[in-house]
Short mmCIF file of C-alpha atoms in Angstrom, two decimals:
data_model
loop_
_atom_site.label_atom_id
_atom_site.label_comp_id
_atom_site.label_asym_id
_atom_site.label_seq_id
_atom_site.Cartn_x
_atom_site.Cartn_y
_atom_site.Cartn_z
CA MET A 9 -88.55 -67.83 75.09
CA VAL A 10 -86.21 -67.28 78.08
CA THR A 11 -82.58 -66.48 77.21
CA THR A 12 -79.56 -67.96 78.98
CA LYS A 13 -78.83 -64.61 80.66
CA GLN A 14 -82.39 -64.39 81.98
CA SER A 15 -82.16 -67.98 83.21
CA ARG A 16 -79.02 -67.16 85.18
CA ARG A 17 -80.72 -64.16 86.71
CA LYS A 18 -83.74 -66.19 87.74
CA GLY A 19 -81.48 -68.94 89.02
CA GLY A 20 -79.68 -66.44 91.22
CA GLU A 21 -82.95 -65.20 92.66
CA GLY A 22 -84.04 -68.76 93.35
CA GLN A 23 -80.85 -69.49 95.23
CA LEU A 24 -81.57 -66.68 97.68
CA GLU A 25 -85.15 -67.82 98.08
CA ARG A 26 -83.95 -71.31 98.97
CA LEU A 27 -81.49 -69.96 101.55
CA ALA A 28 -82.60 -71.03 105.03
CA ILE A 29 -81.99 -68.79 108.05
CA ALA A 30 -81.43 -69.95 111.62
CA PHE A 31 -80.43 -67.84 114.63
CA ASP A 32 -78.80 -70.74 116.44
CA ASP A 33 -75.02 -70.23 116.39
CA GLU A 34 -73.96 -69.95 120.01
CA ARG A 35 -70.35 -69.35 119.00
CA ALA A 36 -70.97 -66.42 116.66
CA VAL A 37 -69.63 -62.97 117.56
CA ALA A 38 -71.67 -60.06 116.22
CA ASN A 39 -69.02 -57.32 116.42
CA ALA A 40 -65.73 -59.12 116.79
CA GLY A 41 -63.64 -55.98 116.36
CA LEU A 42 -64.69 -54.87 119.82
CA VAL A 43 -61.73 -56.94 121.00
CA LEU A 44 -59.57 -53.95 119.99
CA ALA A 45 -61.51 -51.38 122.01
CA SER A 46 -61.88 -53.76 124.97
CA THR A 47 -58.17 -54.50 124.99
CA LEU A 48 -57.45 -50.78 125.15
CA ALA A 49 -60.04 -50.24 127.90
CA GLU A 50 -58.51 -53.12 129.87
CA ARG A 51 -54.99 -51.71 129.51
CA LEU A 52 -56.17 -48.29 130.70
CA GLY A 53 -58.01 -49.81 133.66
CA VAL A 54 -61.30 -48.11 132.81
CA GLU A 55 -63.51 -50.40 134.89
CA ALA A 56 -61.37 -50.04 138.01
CA ILE A 57 -61.19 -46.25 137.64
CA VAL A 58 -64.97 -45.92 137.44
CA ASP A 59 -65.51 -48.34 140.34
CA GLU A 60 -63.12 -46.31 142.51
CA THR A 61 -64.38 -42.86 141.52
CA VAL A 62 -68.15 -43.21 141.12
CA ASP A 63 -69.91 -43.90 144.42
CA LEU A 64 -73.68 -44.15 143.95
CA GLY A 65 -74.31 -45.10 147.55
CA GLY A 66 -77.11 -47.53 148.33
CA ARG A 67 -79.27 -46.64 145.35
CA ALA A 68 -80.75 -49.29 143.11
CA GLY A 69 -78.31 -49.97 140.29
CA ALA A 70 -75.32 -48.63 142.22
CA ALA A 71 -73.22 -51.81 142.24
CA ARG A 72 -70.29 -52.28 139.86
CA PRO A 73 -70.63 -49.02 137.91
CA GLY A 74 -67.52 -49.80 135.85
CA ARG A 75 -68.93 -52.79 134.00
CA LYS A 76 -72.22 -50.99 133.40
CA LEU A 77 -70.44 -48.00 131.96
CA LEU A 78 -68.33 -50.23 129.70
CA THR A 79 -71.45 -52.02 128.46
CA LEU A 80 -72.91 -48.67 127.39
CA VAL A 81 -69.60 -47.63 125.84
CA GLY A 82 -69.34 -50.88 123.88
CA SER A 83 -72.86 -50.43 122.57
CA ALA A 84 -72.10 -46.86 121.50
CA LEU A 85 -68.91 -47.93 119.72
CA ILE A 86 -70.84 -50.21 117.36
CA GLY A 87 -73.54 -47.64 116.64
CA GLY A 88 -75.97 -48.05 119.54
CA ASP A 89 -77.90 -44.90 120.36
CA SER A 90 -80.38 -46.26 122.91
CA ILE A 91 -80.13 -48.30 126.09
CA ASP A 92 -81.80 -51.34 124.52
CA ASP A 93 -79.13 -51.48 121.81
CA ALA A 94 -76.79 -53.00 124.40
CA ASN A 95 -78.62 -56.31 123.83
CA VAL A 96 -76.41 -56.81 120.77
CA LEU A 97 -73.48 -57.43 123.10
CA ARG A 98 -75.32 -60.37 124.69
CA CYS A 99 -75.86 -62.41 121.51
CA GLY A 100 -73.77 -65.47 120.70
CA GLU A 101 -70.36 -65.29 122.32
CA THR A 102 -69.83 -61.57 121.82
CA GLU A 103 -69.13 -61.21 125.53
CA ARG A 104 -65.98 -63.31 125.04
CA VAL A 105 -64.28 -60.45 123.15
CA LEU A 106 -65.03 -57.94 125.91
CA CYS A 107 -63.06 -57.21 129.08
CA HIS A 108 -66.16 -57.12 131.27
CA ARG A 109 -69.45 -58.83 131.92
CA VAL A 110 -72.29 -57.48 129.77
CA MET A 111 -75.21 -56.04 131.74
CA ALA A 112 -78.88 -56.18 130.73
CA PRO A 113 -80.54 -53.03 129.32
CA SER A 114 -82.99 -52.91 132.23
CA THR A 115 -80.04 -52.80 134.63
CA LEU A 116 -78.36 -50.10 132.56
CA GLY A 117 -81.47 -47.93 132.62
CA THR A 118 -81.67 -48.23 136.40
CA PHE A 119 -77.97 -47.40 136.62
CA LEU A 120 -78.32 -44.17 134.62
CA ARG A 121 -81.41 -43.03 136.53
CA CYS A 122 -79.65 -43.26 139.89
CA PHE A 123 -77.20 -40.49 138.91
CA SER A 124 -77.45 -37.10 140.56
CA PHE A 125 -75.50 -33.95 139.68
CA GLY A 126 -72.74 -34.92 142.10
CA HIS A 127 -72.47 -38.42 140.65
CA VAL A 128 -72.15 -36.94 137.15
CA ARG A 129 -69.22 -34.86 138.43
CA GLN A 130 -67.66 -38.05 139.81
CA LEU A 131 -67.99 -39.68 136.39
CA ASP A 132 -66.46 -36.57 134.85
CA ARG A 133 -63.50 -36.92 137.20
CA ALA A 134 -63.14 -40.56 136.16
CA LEU A 135 -63.07 -39.45 132.52
CA GLU A 136 -60.21 -37.08 133.36
CA THR A 137 -58.24 -39.92 134.95
CA ILE A 138 -58.81 -42.12 131.90
CA ILE A 139 -57.62 -39.33 129.59
CA GLY A 140 -54.49 -39.00 131.71
CA ARG A 141 -53.73 -42.71 131.41
CA ALA A 142 -54.29 -42.68 127.65
CA TRP A 143 -51.94 -39.72 127.31
CA ALA A 144 -49.36 -41.49 129.46
CA ALA A 145 -49.65 -44.50 127.14
CA GLY A 146 -48.67 -42.37 124.15
CA ALA A 147 -51.86 -40.64 122.99
CA GLY A 148 -51.05 -37.30 124.60
CA PRO A 149 -49.65 -34.12 123.07
CA GLY A 150 -46.38 -34.35 124.99
CA ARG A 151 -44.74 -30.95 125.31
CA GLN A 152 -46.07 -29.71 121.99
CA PRO A 153 -48.34 -26.63 122.02
CA LEU A 154 -51.95 -27.69 122.58
CA THR A 155 -54.91 -26.06 120.84
CA ILE A 156 -58.44 -26.61 122.15
CA ASP A 157 -61.68 -25.82 120.33
CA LEU A 158 -64.83 -24.79 122.21
CA ASP A 159 -68.37 -25.12 120.93
CA SER A 160 -71.89 -26.09 121.87
CA THR A 161 -74.32 -28.39 120.11
CA VAL A 162 -77.96 -29.36 120.26
CA VAL A 163 -78.79 -32.94 121.27
CA GLU A 164 -82.28 -33.42 119.90
CA VAL A 165 -85.02 -35.32 121.72
CA ALA A 166 -88.51 -36.30 120.64
CA GLY A 167 -90.34 -36.53 123.96
CA HIS A 168 -91.75 -33.40 125.58
CA GLY A 169 -91.52 -34.80 129.11
CA LYS A 170 -87.73 -35.01 129.39
CA GLN A 171 -86.27 -32.94 132.21
CA GLY A 172 -84.41 -29.88 130.95
CA ALA A 173 -85.21 -30.47 127.28
CA SER A 174 -86.60 -27.35 125.63
CA PHE A 175 -86.36 -25.20 122.53
CA GLY A 176 -83.27 -23.06 121.99
CA TYR A 177 -81.97 -20.78 119.28
CA THR A 178 -82.20 -23.57 116.67
CA LYS A 179 -85.96 -23.99 117.32
CA ARG A 180 -85.37 -27.70 117.97
CA ARG A 181 -86.26 -29.44 121.22
CA GLY A 182 -83.30 -30.89 123.05
CA TYR A 183 -80.32 -30.24 125.30
CA HIS A 184 -77.49 -27.76 124.70
CA PRO A 185 -74.19 -29.13 126.10
CA LEU A 186 -70.81 -27.40 126.04
CA LEU A 187 -67.87 -29.25 124.49
CA ALA A 188 -64.11 -28.79 124.40
CA THR A 189 -62.09 -30.87 121.94
CA ARG A 190 -58.41 -31.31 121.24
CA ALA A 191 -57.79 -29.74 117.84
CA ASP A 192 -55.30 -32.26 116.41
CA THR A 193 -57.20 -35.44 117.35
CA GLY A 194 -60.81 -34.45 118.02
CA GLU A 195 -60.94 -36.16 121.42
CA VAL A 196 -63.25 -34.56 123.99
CA LEU A 197 -61.37 -33.01 126.90
CA HIS A 198 -64.36 -31.60 128.75
CA ALA A 199 -68.15 -31.66 128.42
CA ARG A 200 -71.01 -30.22 130.40
CA MET A 201 -74.72 -30.91 129.89
CA ARG A 202 -77.09 -27.92 129.95
CA LYS A 203 -80.80 -27.46 129.44
CA GLY A 204 -82.00 -26.82 125.92
CA SER A 205 -82.87 -23.16 126.39
CA ALA A 206 -79.39 -22.23 127.66
CA SER A 207 -77.60 -19.59 125.62
CA SER A 208 -74.11 -20.34 124.31
CA GLN A 209 -72.53 -18.10 126.98
CA ARG A 210 -74.35 -19.68 129.92
CA GLY A 211 -71.73 -21.27 132.17
CA ALA A 212 -68.96 -20.63 129.63
CA GLU A 213 -66.63 -18.88 132.08
CA ARG A 214 -66.76 -21.69 134.64
CA PHE A 215 -66.48 -24.27 131.87
CA VAL A 216 -63.29 -22.59 130.63
CA ARG A 217 -61.81 -22.43 134.13
CA GLU A 218 -62.53 -26.14 134.69
CA LEU A 219 -61.08 -27.00 131.28
CA VAL A 220 -57.82 -25.12 131.86
CA ALA A 221 -57.42 -26.64 135.33
CA ARG A 222 -57.97 -30.12 133.89
CA VAL A 223 -55.44 -29.70 131.12
CA ARG A 224 -52.89 -28.34 133.60
CA ARG A 225 -53.45 -31.35 135.87
CA LEU A 226 -52.85 -33.62 132.88
CA ASN A 227 -49.40 -32.01 132.48
CA ALA A 228 -50.07 -30.73 128.99
CA ALA A 229 -47.74 -28.27 127.30
CA ASP A 230 -47.17 -24.84 128.79
CA THR A 231 -48.37 -23.22 125.55
CA LEU A 232 -52.14 -23.59 125.53
CA SER A 233 -54.48 -21.95 123.00
CA VAL A 234 -58.27 -21.83 122.85
CA ARG A 235 -60.40 -21.15 119.77
CA ALA A 236 -64.12 -20.39 119.91
CA ASP A 237 -66.89 -18.72 117.95
CA SER A 238 -68.85 -15.64 118.98
CA GLY A 239 -71.11 -17.66 121.26
CA PHE A 240 -68.28 -17.71 123.82
CA TRP A 241 -67.42 -14.03 123.53
CA SER A 242 -67.71 -12.28 126.88
CA ASN A 243 -65.38 -10.15 128.98
CA ALA A 244 -65.61 -12.68 131.81
CA THR A 245 -64.50 -15.60 129.61
CA ILE A 246 -61.63 -13.64 128.06
CA ALA A 247 -60.52 -12.40 131.48
CA ALA A 248 -60.49 -15.98 132.79
CA LEU A 249 -58.29 -17.08 129.88
CA GLU A 250 -55.91 -14.17 130.42
CA ARG A 251 -55.62 -14.91 134.15
CA HIS A 252 -54.61 -18.50 133.41
CA GLY A 253 -52.10 -17.55 130.71
CA VAL A 254 -54.06 -19.17 127.87
CA ARG A 255 -53.79 -17.76 124.35
CA TYR A 256 -57.11 -17.27 122.61
CA SER A 257 -58.92 -16.33 119.42
CA ILE A 258 -62.66 -15.81 119.94
CA GLY A 259 -65.25 -14.58 117.47
CA VAL A 260 -67.20 -11.44 118.37
CA THR A 261 -70.80 -10.50 117.66
CA GLN A 262 -71.23 -7.41 115.54
CA GLN A 263 -72.57 -4.96 118.06
CA ALA A 264 -72.40 -1.22 117.42
CA HIS A 265 -68.95 -0.67 118.93
CA VAL A 266 -67.61 -3.67 116.97
CA ARG A 267 -68.92 -2.25 113.71
CA GLU A 268 -67.29 1.07 114.57
CA ALA A 269 -63.95 -0.66 115.16
CA ILE A 270 -64.24 -2.45 111.82
CA GLY A 271 -65.12 0.81 110.07
CA ALA A 272 -62.05 2.48 111.56
CA ILE A 273 -59.70 0.12 109.71
CA PRO A 274 -58.15 2.07 106.79
CA GLU A 275 -59.08 0.75 103.35
CA ALA A 276 -55.41 0.49 102.42
CA HIS A 277 -54.83 -2.05 105.22
CA TRP A 278 -57.04 -4.73 103.67
CA GLN A 279 -55.05 -7.48 101.97
CA PRO A 280 -56.43 -10.25 99.72
CA LEU A 281 -56.90 -13.77 101.02
CA ALA A 282 -55.31 -16.21 98.58
CA ASP A 283 -56.99 -19.49 99.57
CA TYR A 284 -60.58 -18.48 98.80
CA PRO A 285 -62.96 -20.01 96.21
CA PRO A 286 -63.21 -18.19 92.86
CA GLN A 287 -66.94 -17.56 93.37
CA GLY A 288 -66.08 -14.76 95.76
CA VAL A 289 -63.37 -12.50 97.07
CA ALA A 290 -62.00 -12.25 100.61
CA GLU A 291 -59.72 -9.80 102.38
CA ILE A 292 -58.27 -9.59 105.88
CA ALA A 293 -57.11 -6.74 108.07
CA GLU A 294 -56.58 -5.95 111.73
CA GLY A 295 -57.43 -3.20 114.16
CA THR A 296 -58.14 -2.83 117.87
CA LEU A 297 -61.23 -3.44 119.97
CA ARG A 298 -61.06 -2.00 123.48
CA GLY A 299 -57.33 -2.57 123.67
CA ARG A 300 -57.37 -6.07 122.17
CA ARG A 301 -56.19 -7.17 118.76
CA LEU A 302 -59.12 -7.36 116.35
CA ILE A 303 -58.77 -9.42 113.16
CA VAL A 304 -61.47 -9.22 110.49
CA ARG A 305 -62.12 -11.24 107.37
CA ARG A 306 -64.53 -9.68 104.89
CA THR A 307 -66.07 -11.54 101.96
CA ARG A 308 -68.41 -10.84 99.08
CA LEU A 309 -69.58 -12.56 95.92
CA VAL A 310 -68.45 -11.77 92.38
CA GLY A 311 -70.20 -12.03 89.04
CA ALA A 312 -73.97 -12.19 88.63
CA GLN A 313 -74.58 -13.11 92.28
CA ALA A 314 -72.93 -9.87 93.38
CA GLU A 315 -75.96 -7.94 92.11
CA LEU A 316 -78.09 -9.66 94.75
CA PHE A 317 -75.54 -9.44 97.59
CA PRO A 318 -73.17 -6.56 96.77
CA ASP A 319 -72.07 -5.70 100.33
CA TRP A 320 -69.13 -7.00 102.28
CA ARG A 321 -69.84 -9.53 105.04
CA HIS A 322 -67.50 -9.23 108.01
CA HIS A 323 -66.23 -12.04 110.26
CA PRO A 324 -64.33 -10.53 113.23
CA PHE A 325 -62.54 -12.14 116.15
CA VAL A 326 -60.32 -10.92 118.99
CA THR A 327 -57.03 -12.53 119.93
CA ASP A 328 -53.97 -12.03 122.10
CA ARG A 329 -51.72 -13.96 119.73
CA GLN A 330 -48.79 -12.05 118.23
CA GLU A 331 -48.10 -14.10 115.09
CA PRO A 332 -48.50 -12.54 111.63
CA LEU A 333 -52.01 -11.57 110.56
CA ALA A 334 -52.47 -14.23 107.86
CA GLU A 335 -51.19 -17.02 110.11
CA VAL A 336 -53.53 -16.19 113.00
CA GLU A 337 -56.54 -15.74 110.70
CA LEU A 338 -55.94 -19.09 109.00
CA ASP A 339 -55.54 -20.89 112.32
CA HIS A 340 -58.75 -19.38 113.68
CA ARG A 341 -60.68 -20.63 110.65
CA ARG A 342 -59.52 -24.14 111.49
CA HIS A 343 -61.77 -23.92 114.55
CA ALA A 344 -64.51 -25.21 112.22
CA GLN A 345 -63.04 -28.71 112.45
CA ILE A 346 -64.73 -29.15 115.82
CA GLU A 347 -67.87 -29.80 113.79
CA LEU A 348 -66.23 -33.04 112.62
CA ALA A 349 -65.82 -34.14 116.24
CA ILE A 350 -69.44 -33.22 117.00
CA ARG A 351 -70.57 -35.18 113.95
CA ASP A 352 -68.67 -38.23 115.19
CA LEU A 353 -70.12 -37.84 118.68
CA LYS A 354 -73.60 -38.00 117.22
CA GLU A 355 -73.11 -40.49 114.40
CA GLY A 356 -70.39 -42.57 116.01
CA SER A 357 -70.89 -42.48 119.79
CA GLY A 358 -74.62 -42.33 120.47
CA LEU A 359 -75.10 -38.61 121.13
CA ASN A 360 -77.63 -38.10 118.36
CA HIS A 361 -80.28 -38.11 121.08
CA ALA A 362 -80.67 -38.46 124.85
CA PRO A 363 -82.43 -41.69 125.89
CA SER A 364 -83.67 -40.97 129.42
CA GLY A 365 -86.35 -38.75 130.88
CA HIS A 366 -84.02 -37.74 133.73
CA PHE A 367 -81.64 -34.82 133.23
CA SER A 368 -78.79 -36.31 135.27
CA ALA A 369 -79.12 -39.63 133.44
CA ASN A 370 -78.72 -37.82 130.14
CA ALA A 371 -75.76 -35.89 131.56
CA ALA A 372 -74.15 -39.25 132.36
CA TRP A 373 -75.04 -40.45 128.85
CA LEU A 374 -73.13 -37.45 127.46
CA LEU A 375 -70.00 -38.60 129.29
CA VAL A 376 -70.54 -42.19 128.11
CA SER A 377 -70.60 -40.88 124.54
CA CYS A 378 -67.45 -38.84 125.17
CA LEU A 379 -65.60 -41.88 126.51
CA ALA A 380 -66.65 -44.00 123.52
CA HIS A 381 -65.61 -41.17 121.21
CA ASN A 382 -62.21 -40.89 122.89
CA LEU A 383 -61.60 -44.65 122.95
CA LEU A 384 -62.09 -44.71 119.19
CA ARG A 385 -59.50 -41.98 118.75
CA TRP A 386 -57.01 -43.58 121.12
CA LEU A 387 -57.53 -46.87 119.29
CA ALA A 388 -56.73 -45.15 116.01
CA ARG A 389 -53.63 -43.47 117.44
CA LEU A 390 -52.17 -46.19 119.68
CA GLY A 391 -53.27 -49.26 117.75
CA LEU A 392 -53.83 -48.31 114.13
CA GLU A 393 -51.17 -45.57 114.33
CA LEU A 394 -53.35 -43.07 112.49
CA HIS A 395 -52.61 -39.42 113.22
CA GLY A 396 -54.93 -36.47 112.85
CA PRO A 397 -58.73 -36.37 112.70
CA ILE A 398 -60.52 -39.62 111.86
CA VAL A 399 -64.04 -40.59 110.80
CA ALA A 400 -65.78 -42.84 113.33
CA GLN A 401 -67.92 -44.63 110.76
CA THR A 402 -64.83 -45.63 108.79
CA ILE A 403 -63.07 -47.08 111.85
CA ARG A 404 -66.25 -48.88 112.89
CA ARG A 405 -66.87 -50.38 109.45
CA ARG A 406 -63.30 -51.59 108.95
CA TYR A 407 -62.24 -52.67 112.43
CA LEU A 408 -65.19 -53.06 114.84
CA THR A 409 -68.32 -54.45 113.19
CA LEU A 410 -66.79 -57.43 111.39
CA PRO A 411 -68.34 -60.83 112.23
CA GLY A 412 -66.46 -63.60 113.97
CA ARG A 413 -66.75 -67.03 115.53
CA ILE A 414 -65.09 -68.46 118.62
CA THR A 415 -63.87 -72.04 118.79
CA ARG A 416 -62.19 -73.97 121.60
CA SER A 417 -59.30 -76.38 121.39
CA GLY A 418 -58.11 -77.65 124.72
CA ARG A 419 -57.71 -74.60 126.93
CA ARG A 420 -57.30 -72.17 124.06
CA ARG A 421 -60.00 -70.06 122.46
CA THR A 422 -59.61 -68.79 118.90
CA LEU A 423 -61.53 -65.91 117.37
CA HIS A 424 -62.06 -66.70 113.69
CA LEU A 425 -62.56 -63.66 111.46
CA PRO A 426 -63.57 -63.51 107.77
CA ALA A 427 -60.97 -64.73 105.29
CA ARG A 428 -59.65 -62.12 102.85
CA TRP A 429 -60.79 -59.24 105.08
CA PRO A 430 -59.29 -56.15 103.35
CA TRP A 431 -57.85 -54.66 106.55
CA ARG A 432 -56.75 -57.88 108.28
CA GLU A 433 -53.05 -56.97 108.48
CA ARG A 434 -53.66 -53.61 110.11
CA PHE A 435 -56.19 -55.23 112.47
CA GLY A 436 -53.61 -57.76 113.65
CA HIS A 437 -50.96 -55.06 114.00
CA ALA A 438 -53.33 -52.89 116.06
CA LEU A 439 -54.15 -55.74 118.44
CA ALA A 440 -50.45 -56.44 118.97
CA GLN A 441 -49.75 -52.75 119.62
CA LEU A 442 -52.56 -52.48 122.17
CA ARG A 443 -51.51 -55.65 123.98
CA ALA A 444 -48.01 -54.17 124.29
CA ILE A 445 -49.33 -51.27 126.40
CA PRO A 446 -48.45 -51.93 130.06
CA LEU A 447 -51.43 -52.65 132.28
CA LEU A 448 -52.21 -49.37 134.04
CA ALA A 449 -54.91 -50.72 136.36
#
């Protein structure tokens, strides 16, 4: 005998089985929230900047680089991580919520493959101009001190025939780009693609010089600080920072002379670190390393685990900052938040892999991902008025990938969004805020 509860359950299953499906709505919009990102891109004049800066000559795919770049950026914003994913922007009337014409994936692939090293540098210069306009619109640091985090990451690939892709220190095949992010927002200020076998220090000095010059051109604050791990530790990099008047805190590898400097710190100088988990103990102290201020944090386990690992583990870095020991050490530890920006670049802006077999095409793809990543952060700051680090997946789920439908009445188009959407008020407020930005094109 079937109970009433079982009958309801079976009835529910039958309802879904009787649900017909038809892909025939020409007015549907797959990712209606892209109207926010497109409004911001339009206000910043992204398409015009790219058209004016990137000159691909007479190569196939060279025409109208701005709209092709924006098609790739729009695809990345909604989770696309391959060139073919841009097809989502062509379904229904999704193109109506964009500020540009959507290009076909075959055209986009041709566009990326026609890039050379020089063209990638042109696109990098366009990214700088776009950052400057976003900062002028209110997303910049103003005259506040600016802290920048440096790091590298591995962009994994599956194919063995991709130019420049190889195995590095992680034993994973891919590329090994350098990244510089703004500490308080996570936006990417500079990026440079490198082959997979490149060490962390390869090209670091030039990268730092280009970064500092860019930030100075953007009229950032006079007080500029850089944080990095031991992969960026070299005399050349530190000398470049000192020449440009940039404060720094950079991790150091524990070579013999570093271990000697740590051993020379008197035991009485070590002071406990208060904000450390109870499973261990941590202490900090400072000394000197070849005339520079050396700060060291040492940690070890307590309890039963201490029998397995009884020794202190040291984490040193050098700095030219003059603030109190505990303050500088705490700030240097915050360098780890760059991993959140890298996570969002990969999970939120399409950098989890490189789609092309051409090195320069993948270098351009890196900058596409950086622009998508930055647009999301500027959208959060200028439209949603969120301050501090954000999570790309959260912004995408709440404000970008909601469905919609466009209707026409006379000469007016209306984008209909789901009733009772939990974040509808903030969505409407963000759109109004972005439309209030003066056109900078």
